[in-house]
mmCIF file of C-alpha atoms in Angstrom:
data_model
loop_
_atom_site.group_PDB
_atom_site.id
_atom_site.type_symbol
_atom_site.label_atom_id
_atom_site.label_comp_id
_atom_site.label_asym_id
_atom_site.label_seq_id
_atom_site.Cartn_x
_atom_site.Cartn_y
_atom_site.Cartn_z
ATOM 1 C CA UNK N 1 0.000 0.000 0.000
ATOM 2 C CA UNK N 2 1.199 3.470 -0.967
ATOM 3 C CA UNK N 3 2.410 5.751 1.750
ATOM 4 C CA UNK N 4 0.113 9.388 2.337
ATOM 5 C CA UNK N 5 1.460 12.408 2.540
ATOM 6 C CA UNK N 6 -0.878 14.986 3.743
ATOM 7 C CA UNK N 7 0.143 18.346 2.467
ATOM 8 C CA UNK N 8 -0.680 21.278 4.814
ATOM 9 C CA UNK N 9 0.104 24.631 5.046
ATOM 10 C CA UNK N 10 1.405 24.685 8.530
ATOM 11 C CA UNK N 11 -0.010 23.155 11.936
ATOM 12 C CA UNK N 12 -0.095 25.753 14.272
ATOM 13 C CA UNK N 13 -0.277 30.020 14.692
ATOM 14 C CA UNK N 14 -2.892 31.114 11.703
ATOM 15 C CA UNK N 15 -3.484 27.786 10.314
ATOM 16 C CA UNK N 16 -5.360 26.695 13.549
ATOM 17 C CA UNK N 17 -8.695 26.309 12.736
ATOM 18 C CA UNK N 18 -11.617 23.343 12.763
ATOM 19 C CA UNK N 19 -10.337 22.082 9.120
ATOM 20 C CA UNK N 20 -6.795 21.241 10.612
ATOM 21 C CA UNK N 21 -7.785 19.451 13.680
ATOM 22 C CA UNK N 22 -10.410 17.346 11.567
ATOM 23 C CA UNK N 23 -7.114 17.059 8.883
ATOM 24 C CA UNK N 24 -4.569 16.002 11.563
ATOM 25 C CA UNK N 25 -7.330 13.566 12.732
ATOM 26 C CA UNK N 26 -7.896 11.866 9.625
ATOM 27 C CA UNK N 27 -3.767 11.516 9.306
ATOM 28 C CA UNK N 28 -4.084 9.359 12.798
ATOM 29 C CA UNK N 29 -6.702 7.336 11.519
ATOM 30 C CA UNK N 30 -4.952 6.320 8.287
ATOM 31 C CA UNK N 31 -1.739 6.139 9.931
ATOM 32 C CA UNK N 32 -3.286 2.909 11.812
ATOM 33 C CA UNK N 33 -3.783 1.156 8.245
ATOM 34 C CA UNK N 34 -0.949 2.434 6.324
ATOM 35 C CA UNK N 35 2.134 4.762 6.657
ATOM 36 C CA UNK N 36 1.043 8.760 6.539
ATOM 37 C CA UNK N 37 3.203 11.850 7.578
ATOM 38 C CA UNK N 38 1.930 15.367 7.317
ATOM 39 C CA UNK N 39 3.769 17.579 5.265
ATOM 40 C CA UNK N 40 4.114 21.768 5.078
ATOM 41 C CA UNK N 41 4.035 23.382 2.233
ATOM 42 C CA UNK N 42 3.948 27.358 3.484
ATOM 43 C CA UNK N 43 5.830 27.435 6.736
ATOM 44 C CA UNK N 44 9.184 25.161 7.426
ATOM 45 C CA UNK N 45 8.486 23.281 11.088
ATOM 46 C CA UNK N 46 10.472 21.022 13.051
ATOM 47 C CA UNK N 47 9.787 17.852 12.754
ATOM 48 C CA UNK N 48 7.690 17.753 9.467
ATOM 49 C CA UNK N 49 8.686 17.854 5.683
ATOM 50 C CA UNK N 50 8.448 20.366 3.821
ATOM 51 C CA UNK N 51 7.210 20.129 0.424
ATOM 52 C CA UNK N 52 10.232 21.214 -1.286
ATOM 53 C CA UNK N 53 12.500 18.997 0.232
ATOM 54 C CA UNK N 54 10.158 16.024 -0.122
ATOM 55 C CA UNK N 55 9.575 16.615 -3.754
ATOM 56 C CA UNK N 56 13.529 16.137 -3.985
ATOM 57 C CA UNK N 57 13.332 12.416 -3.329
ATOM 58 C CA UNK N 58 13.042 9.709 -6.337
ATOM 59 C CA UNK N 59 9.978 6.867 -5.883
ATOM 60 C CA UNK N 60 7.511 9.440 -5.603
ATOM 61 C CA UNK N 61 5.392 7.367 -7.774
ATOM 62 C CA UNK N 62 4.690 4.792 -5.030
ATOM 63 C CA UNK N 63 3.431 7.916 -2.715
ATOM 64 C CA UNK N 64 -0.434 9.527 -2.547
ATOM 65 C CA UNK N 65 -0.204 13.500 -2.278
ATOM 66 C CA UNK N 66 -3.454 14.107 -0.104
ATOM 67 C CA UNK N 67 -4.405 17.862 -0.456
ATOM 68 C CA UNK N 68 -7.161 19.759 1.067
ATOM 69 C CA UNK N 69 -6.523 23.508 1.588
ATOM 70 C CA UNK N 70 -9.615 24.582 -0.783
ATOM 71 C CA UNK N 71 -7.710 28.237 -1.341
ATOM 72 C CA UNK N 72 -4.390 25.987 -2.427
ATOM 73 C CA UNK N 73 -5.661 23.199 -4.505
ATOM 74 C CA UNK N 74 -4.998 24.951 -8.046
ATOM 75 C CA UNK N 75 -1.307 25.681 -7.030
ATOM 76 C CA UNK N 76 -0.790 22.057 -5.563
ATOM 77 C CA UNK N 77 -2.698 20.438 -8.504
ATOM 78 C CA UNK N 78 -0.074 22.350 -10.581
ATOM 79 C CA UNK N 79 2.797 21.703 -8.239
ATOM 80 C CA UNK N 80 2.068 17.533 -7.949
ATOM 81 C CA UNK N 81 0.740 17.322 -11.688
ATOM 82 C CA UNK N 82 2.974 14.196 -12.181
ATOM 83 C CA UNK N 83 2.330 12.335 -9.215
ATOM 84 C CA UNK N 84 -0.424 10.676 -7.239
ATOM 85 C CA UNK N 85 -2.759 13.225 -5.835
ATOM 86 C CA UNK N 86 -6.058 12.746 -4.008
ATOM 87 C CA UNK N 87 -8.502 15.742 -2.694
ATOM 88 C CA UNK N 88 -9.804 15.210 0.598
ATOM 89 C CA UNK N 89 -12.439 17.889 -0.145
ATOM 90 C CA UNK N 90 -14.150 20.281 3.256
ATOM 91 C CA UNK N 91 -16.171 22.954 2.159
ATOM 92 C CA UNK N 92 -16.941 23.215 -1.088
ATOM 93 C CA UNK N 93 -17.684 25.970 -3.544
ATOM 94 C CA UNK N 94 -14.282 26.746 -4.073
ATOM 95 C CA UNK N 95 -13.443 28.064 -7.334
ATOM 96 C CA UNK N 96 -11.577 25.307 -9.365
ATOM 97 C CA UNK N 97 -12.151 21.808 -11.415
ATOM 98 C CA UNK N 98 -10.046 18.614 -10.815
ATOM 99 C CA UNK N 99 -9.290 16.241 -13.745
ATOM 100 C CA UNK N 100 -10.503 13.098 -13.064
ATOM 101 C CA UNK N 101 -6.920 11.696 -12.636
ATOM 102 C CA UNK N 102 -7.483 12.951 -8.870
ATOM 103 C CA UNK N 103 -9.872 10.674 -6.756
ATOM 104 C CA UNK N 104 -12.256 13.308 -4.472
ATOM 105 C CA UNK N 105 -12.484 11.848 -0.966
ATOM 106 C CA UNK N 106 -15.534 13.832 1.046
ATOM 107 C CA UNK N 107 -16.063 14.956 4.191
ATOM 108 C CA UNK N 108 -20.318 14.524 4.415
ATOM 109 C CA UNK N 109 -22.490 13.982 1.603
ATOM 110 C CA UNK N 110 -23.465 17.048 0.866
ATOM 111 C CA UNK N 111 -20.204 18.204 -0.658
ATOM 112 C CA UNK N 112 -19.705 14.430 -2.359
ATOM 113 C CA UNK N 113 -22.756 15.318 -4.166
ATOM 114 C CA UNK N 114 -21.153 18.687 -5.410
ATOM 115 C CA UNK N 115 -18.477 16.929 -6.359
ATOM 116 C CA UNK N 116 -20.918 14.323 -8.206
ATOM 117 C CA UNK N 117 -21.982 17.185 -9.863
ATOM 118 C CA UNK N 118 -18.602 19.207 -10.632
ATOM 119 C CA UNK N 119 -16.504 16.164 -11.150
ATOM 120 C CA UNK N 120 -18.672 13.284 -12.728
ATOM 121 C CA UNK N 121 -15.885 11.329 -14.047
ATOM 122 C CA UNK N 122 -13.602 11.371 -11.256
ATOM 123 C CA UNK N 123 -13.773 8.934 -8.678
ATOM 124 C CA UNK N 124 -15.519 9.951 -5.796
ATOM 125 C CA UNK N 125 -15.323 8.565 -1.964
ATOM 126 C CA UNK N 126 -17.855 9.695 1.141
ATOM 127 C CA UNK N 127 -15.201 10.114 4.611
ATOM 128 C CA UNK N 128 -17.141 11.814 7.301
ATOM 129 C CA UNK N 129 -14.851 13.828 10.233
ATOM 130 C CA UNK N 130 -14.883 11.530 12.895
ATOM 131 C CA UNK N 131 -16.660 12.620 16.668
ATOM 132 C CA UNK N 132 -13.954 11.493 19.465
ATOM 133 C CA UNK N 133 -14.950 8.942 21.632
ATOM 134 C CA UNK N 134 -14.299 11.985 24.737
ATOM 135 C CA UNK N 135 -17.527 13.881 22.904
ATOM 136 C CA UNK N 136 -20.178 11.954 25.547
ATOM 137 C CA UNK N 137 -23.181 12.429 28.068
ATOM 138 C CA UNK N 138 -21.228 12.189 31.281
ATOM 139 C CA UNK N 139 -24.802 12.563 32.572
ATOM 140 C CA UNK N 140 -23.623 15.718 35.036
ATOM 141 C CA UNK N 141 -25.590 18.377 36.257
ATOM 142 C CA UNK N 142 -25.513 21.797 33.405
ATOM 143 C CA UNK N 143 -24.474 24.905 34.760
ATOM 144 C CA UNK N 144 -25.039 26.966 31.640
ATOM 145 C CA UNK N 145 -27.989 27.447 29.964
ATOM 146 C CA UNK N 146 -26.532 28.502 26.667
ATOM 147 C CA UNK N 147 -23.820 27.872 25.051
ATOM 148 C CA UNK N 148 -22.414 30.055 21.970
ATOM 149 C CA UNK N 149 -18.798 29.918 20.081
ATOM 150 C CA UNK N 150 -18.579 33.401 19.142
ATOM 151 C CA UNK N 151 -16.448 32.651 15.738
ATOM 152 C CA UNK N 152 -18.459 31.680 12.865
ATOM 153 C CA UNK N 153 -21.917 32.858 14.810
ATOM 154 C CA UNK N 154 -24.173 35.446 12.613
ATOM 155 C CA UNK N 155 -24.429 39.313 13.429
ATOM 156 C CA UNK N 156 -28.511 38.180 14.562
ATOM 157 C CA UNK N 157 -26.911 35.812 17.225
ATOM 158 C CA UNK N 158 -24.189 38.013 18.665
ATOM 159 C CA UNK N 159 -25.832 41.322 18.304
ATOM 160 C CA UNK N 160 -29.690 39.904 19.189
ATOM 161 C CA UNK N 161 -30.545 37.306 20.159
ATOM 162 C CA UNK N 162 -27.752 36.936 22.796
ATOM 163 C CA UNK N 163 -28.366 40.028 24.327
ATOM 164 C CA UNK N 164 -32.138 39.578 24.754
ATOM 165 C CA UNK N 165 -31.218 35.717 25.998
ATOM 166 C CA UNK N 166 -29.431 37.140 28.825
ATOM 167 C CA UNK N 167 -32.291 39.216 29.988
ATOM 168 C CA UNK N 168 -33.669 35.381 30.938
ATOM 169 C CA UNK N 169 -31.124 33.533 31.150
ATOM 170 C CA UNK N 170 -27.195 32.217 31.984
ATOM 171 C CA UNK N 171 -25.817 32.169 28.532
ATOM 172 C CA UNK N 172 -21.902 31.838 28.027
ATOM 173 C CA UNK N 173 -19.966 32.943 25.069
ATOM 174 C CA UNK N 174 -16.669 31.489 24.179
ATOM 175 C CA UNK N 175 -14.082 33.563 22.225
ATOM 176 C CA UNK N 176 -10.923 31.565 22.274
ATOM 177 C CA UNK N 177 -9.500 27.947 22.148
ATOM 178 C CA UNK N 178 -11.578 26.207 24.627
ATOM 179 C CA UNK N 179 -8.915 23.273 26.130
ATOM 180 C CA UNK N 180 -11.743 21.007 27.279
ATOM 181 C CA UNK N 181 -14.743 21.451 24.800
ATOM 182 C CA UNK N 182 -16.515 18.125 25.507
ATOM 183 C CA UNK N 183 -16.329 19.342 29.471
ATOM 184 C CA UNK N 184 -17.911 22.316 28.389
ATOM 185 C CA UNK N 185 -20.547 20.953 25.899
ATOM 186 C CA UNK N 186 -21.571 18.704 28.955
ATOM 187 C CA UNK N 187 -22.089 21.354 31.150
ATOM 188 C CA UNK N 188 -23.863 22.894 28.532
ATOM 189 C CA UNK N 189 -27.942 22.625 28.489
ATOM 190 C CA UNK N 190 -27.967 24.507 25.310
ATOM 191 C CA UNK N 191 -26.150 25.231 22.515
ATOM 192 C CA UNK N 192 -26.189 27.815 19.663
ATOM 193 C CA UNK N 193 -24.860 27.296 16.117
ATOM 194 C CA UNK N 194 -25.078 29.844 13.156
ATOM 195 C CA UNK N 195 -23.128 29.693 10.357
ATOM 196 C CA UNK N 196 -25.164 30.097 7.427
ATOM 197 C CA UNK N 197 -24.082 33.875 7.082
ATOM 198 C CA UNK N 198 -20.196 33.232 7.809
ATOM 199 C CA UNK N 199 -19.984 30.959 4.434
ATOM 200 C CA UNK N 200 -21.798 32.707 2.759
ATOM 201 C CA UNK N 201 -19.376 35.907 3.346
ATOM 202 C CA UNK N 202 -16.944 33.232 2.508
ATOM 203 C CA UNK N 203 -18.148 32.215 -0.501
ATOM 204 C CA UNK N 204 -17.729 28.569 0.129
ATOM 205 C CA UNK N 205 -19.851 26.539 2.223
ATOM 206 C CA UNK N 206 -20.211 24.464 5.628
ATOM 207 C CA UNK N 207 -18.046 21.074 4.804
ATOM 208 C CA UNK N 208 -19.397 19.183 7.762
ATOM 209 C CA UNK N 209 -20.080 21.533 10.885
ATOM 210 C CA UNK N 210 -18.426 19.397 13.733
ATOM 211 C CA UNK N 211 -19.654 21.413 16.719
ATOM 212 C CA UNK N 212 -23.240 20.736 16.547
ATOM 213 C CA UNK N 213 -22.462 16.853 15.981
ATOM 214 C CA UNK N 214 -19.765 17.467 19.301
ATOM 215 C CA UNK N 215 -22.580 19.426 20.922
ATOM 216 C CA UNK N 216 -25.693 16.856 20.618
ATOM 217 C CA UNK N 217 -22.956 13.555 21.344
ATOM 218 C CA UNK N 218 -22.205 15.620 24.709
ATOM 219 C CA UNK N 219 -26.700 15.851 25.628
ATOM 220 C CA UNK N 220 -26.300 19.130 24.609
ATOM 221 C CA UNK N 221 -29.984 20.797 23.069
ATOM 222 C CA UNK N 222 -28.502 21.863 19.845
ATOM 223 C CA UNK N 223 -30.481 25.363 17.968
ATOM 224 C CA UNK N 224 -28.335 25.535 14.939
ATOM 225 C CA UNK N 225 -28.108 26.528 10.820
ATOM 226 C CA UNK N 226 -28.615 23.479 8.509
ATOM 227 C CA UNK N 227 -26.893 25.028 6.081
ATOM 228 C CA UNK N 228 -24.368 22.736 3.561
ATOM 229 C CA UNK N 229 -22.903 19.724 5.093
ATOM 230 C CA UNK N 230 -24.910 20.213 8.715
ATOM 231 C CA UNK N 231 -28.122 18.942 6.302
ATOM 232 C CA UNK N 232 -26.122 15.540 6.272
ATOM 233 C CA UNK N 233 -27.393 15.334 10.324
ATOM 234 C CA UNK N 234 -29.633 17.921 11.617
ATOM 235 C CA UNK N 235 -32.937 16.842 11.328
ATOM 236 C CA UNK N 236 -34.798 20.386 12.896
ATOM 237 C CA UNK N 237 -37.970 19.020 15.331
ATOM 238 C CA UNK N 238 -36.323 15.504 15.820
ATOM 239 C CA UNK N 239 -32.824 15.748 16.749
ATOM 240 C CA UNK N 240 -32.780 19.810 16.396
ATOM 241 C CA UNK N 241 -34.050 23.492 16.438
ATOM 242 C CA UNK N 242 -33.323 25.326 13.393
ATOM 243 C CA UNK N 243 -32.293 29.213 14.549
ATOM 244 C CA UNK N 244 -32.808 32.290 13.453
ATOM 245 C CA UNK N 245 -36.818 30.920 12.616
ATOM 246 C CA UNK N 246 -38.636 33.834 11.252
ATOM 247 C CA UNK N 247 -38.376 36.151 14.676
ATOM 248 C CA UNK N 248 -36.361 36.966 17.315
ATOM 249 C CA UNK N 249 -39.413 36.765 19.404
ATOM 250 C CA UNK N 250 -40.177 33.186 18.430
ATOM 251 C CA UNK N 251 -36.348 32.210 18.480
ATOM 252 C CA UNK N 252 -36.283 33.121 22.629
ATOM 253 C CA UNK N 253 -39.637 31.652 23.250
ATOM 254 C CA UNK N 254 -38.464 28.561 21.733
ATOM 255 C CA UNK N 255 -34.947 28.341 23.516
ATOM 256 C CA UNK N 256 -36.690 29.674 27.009
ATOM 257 C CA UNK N 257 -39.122 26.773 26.393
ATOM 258 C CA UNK N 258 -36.550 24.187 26.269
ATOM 259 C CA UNK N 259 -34.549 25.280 29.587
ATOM 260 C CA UNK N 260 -37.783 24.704 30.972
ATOM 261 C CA UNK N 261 -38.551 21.565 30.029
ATOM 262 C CA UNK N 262 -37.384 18.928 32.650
ATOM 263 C CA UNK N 263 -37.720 16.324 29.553
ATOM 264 C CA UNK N 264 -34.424 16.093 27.760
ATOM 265 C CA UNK N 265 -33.857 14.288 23.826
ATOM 266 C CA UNK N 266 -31.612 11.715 24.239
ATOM 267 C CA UNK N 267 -30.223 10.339 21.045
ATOM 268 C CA UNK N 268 -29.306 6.912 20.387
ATOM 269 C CA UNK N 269 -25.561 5.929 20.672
ATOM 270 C CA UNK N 270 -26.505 4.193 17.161
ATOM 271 C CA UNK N 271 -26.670 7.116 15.771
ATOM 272 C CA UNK N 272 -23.228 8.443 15.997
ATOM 273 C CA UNK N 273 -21.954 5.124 15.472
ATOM 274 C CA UNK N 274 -21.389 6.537 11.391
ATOM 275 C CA UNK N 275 -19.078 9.051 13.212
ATOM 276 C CA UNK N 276 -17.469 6.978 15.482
ATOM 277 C CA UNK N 277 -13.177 5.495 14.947
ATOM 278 C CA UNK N 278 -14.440 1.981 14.471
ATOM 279 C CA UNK N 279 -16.909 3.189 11.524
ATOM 280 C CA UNK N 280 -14.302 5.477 9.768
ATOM 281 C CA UNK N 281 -11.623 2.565 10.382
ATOM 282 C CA UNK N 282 -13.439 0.205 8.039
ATOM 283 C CA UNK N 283 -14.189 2.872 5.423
ATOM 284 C CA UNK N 284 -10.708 4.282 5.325
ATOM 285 C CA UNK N 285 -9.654 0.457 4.504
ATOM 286 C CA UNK N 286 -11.895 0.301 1.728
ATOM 287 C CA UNK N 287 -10.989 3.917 0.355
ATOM 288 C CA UNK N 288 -7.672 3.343 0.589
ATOM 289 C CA UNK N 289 -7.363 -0.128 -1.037
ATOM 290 C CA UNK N 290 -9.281 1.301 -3.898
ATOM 291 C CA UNK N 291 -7.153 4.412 -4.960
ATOM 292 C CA UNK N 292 -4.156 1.783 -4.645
ATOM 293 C CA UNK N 293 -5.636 -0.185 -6.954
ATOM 294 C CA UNK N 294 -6.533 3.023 -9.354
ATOM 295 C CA UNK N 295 -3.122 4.707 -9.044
ATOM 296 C CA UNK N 296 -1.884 1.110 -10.618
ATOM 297 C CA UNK N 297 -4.522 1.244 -13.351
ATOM 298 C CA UNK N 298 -3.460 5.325 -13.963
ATOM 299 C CA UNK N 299 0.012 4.429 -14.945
ATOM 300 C CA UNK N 300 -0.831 2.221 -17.620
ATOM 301 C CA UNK N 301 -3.761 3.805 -19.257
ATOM 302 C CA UNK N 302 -4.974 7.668 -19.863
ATOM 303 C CA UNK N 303 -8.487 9.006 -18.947
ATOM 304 C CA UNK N 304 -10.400 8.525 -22.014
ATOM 305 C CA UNK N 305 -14.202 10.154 -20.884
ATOM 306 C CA UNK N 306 -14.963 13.430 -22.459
ATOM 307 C CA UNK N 307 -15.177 15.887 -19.983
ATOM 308 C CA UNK N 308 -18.428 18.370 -19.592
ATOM 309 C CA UNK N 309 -16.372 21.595 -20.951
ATOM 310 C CA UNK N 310 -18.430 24.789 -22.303
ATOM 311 C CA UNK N 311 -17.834 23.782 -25.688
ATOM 312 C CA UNK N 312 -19.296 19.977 -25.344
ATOM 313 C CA UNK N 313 -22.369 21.213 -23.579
ATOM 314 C CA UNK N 314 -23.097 23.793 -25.602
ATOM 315 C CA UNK N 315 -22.728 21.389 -28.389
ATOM 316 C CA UNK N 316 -25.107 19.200 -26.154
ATOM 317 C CA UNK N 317 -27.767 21.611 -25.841
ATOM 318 C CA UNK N 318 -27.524 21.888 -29.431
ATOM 319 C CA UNK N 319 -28.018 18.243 -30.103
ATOM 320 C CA UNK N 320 -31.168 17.806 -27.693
ATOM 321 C CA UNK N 321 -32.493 21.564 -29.529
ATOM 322 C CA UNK N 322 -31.741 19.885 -32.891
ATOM 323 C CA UNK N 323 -33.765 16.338 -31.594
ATOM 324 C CA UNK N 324 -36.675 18.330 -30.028
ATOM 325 C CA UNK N 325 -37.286 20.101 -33.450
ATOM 326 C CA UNK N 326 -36.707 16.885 -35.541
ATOM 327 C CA UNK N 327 -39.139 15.374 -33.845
ATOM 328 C CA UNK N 328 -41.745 18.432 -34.013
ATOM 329 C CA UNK N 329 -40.978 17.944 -37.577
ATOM 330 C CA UNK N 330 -41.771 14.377 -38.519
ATOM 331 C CA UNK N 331 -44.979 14.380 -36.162
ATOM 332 C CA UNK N 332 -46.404 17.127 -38.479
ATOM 333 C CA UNK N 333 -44.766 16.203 -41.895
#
């Protein structure tokens, strides 16, 4: 099996964000099937390759170049155009195509059906983030009400609706890296999630959405967005509140009715089990022994499926124009 090398940016300062963590995760998961290191490719840090260096070494062929830094991938794709490359694809809506000499691994199904969509003939795999086995009910008593991460959150839920929530309530809003989040989540009787207006200033969208998923696995009551991949989970009025529902009115009524209700949803263990190491184990196996086998087809023969440029739809259009007419045509002749 082909070693992985993981190509990021750098792992610490600026680069810290959600996308890393769930990046450096996947790298331990695979590194318990196959080897995988992770490699820089902006910053130089000890103890890690950098790009450069690595791309130095001969036998590169029997190597996978995983990428995944949406703002990066044309310069990469450019960079590793004669070796083994897979996209390990977040958020999508990023403004690029991949030939479909690069398999597309996804983080939910919302953005593997993009990629359906934007990449039809390139091989396409469905990955979701994995939940840590620490994100659990410890079944403790809540000393917070509500819960809010201030980055990502909507000018409605920092500028509104959090200020009329604390007119009723205990609410706590965290700013910075929080050390212990699934202590926090469990202490936690609420929490709020609103993204929808941060991708779209972005102009990408929501990959996956971990906190809500970290939120609900920890007994949290989860009001959130179901924007991009959070649709893959969120199911509002069964495992959910949508926020920001038509009023800010009707958005504390609802919230102020759940800290009232002494009747908490549980969800079933079952159904984070899709989430959960053992589950991702098994489908990295299966992902993994697949582009192994491709990357051996790849070297002996060429992609040979027309691609869906401009030109060969408009052509297309014109063909199905062309047929309509013919057949309006003949039916009257």
């Amino acid at each position: 099996m082909r070693k992985l090398y993981f190509l990021l940016p750098g792992t610490d300062g600026k680069f810290a964000c959600g996308g890393l963590w769930a990046e450096l995760k996947t790298v331990n998961l695979v590194q318990q099937i196959c080897s995988a290191d992770v490699v820089t490719y902006r910053q130089r840090e000890t103890g890690k390759q950098f790009i450069d260096d690595l791309l130095q070494q001969k036998n590169l062929n029997e190597a996978i170049f995983v990428i995944n830094w949406g703002f990066d991938v044309p310069q990469l794709v450019s960079k590793l155009k004669q070796y083994n490359v897979v996209y390990h694809a977040h958020s999508p809506g990023y403004p690029f195509k991949l030939p479909a000499s690069i398999p597309i691994v996804a983080v939910s199904r919302y953005t593997m059906g993009y990629w359906g969509e934007k990449s039809p003939h390139s091989l396409i795999y469905y990955l979701p983030n994995q939940i840590s086995d620490e994100f659990k009910n410890l079944g403790q008593a809540r000393d917070i009400d509500v819960l809010v991460q201030a980055r990502k959150s909507s000018e409605y839920l920092i500028k509104e609706l959090i200020p009329e929530l604390q007119k009723h309530c205990n609410v706590f809003v965290v700013d910075s890296y929080v050390e212990d989040l699934p202590g926090l989540f469990n202490r936690a009787k609420v929490y709020l999630y609103d993204s929808a207006e941060y991708w779209a200033q972005q102009g990408v969208s929501e990959g996956f959405g971990l906190q809500p998923m970290e939120a609900l696995a920890c007994g949290c009551q989860v009001f959130s967005s179901v924007n991009g991949g959070l649709s893959d989970y969120l199911d509002p009025g069964f495992n959910c509140y949508k926020i920001a529902g038509y009023s800010l009115e009707y958005d504390v009524q609802r919230i102020l009715k759940v800290l009232d209700s002494s009747v908490a949803v549980t969800l079933n263990q079952d159904f984070f089990a899709e989430y959960r190491t053992k589950n991702i184990i098994k489908r990295l196996q299966v992902i993994l022994d697949e582009l192994n086998v491709f990357f051996d087809h790849k070297m002996q023969q060429p992609s040979n499926i027309k691609s869906l440029t401009k030109i060969r739809m408009t052509k297309l259009r014109a063909q199905r124009i062309y047929g309509k007419l013919k057949k309006q045509y003949l039916k009257f002749k």
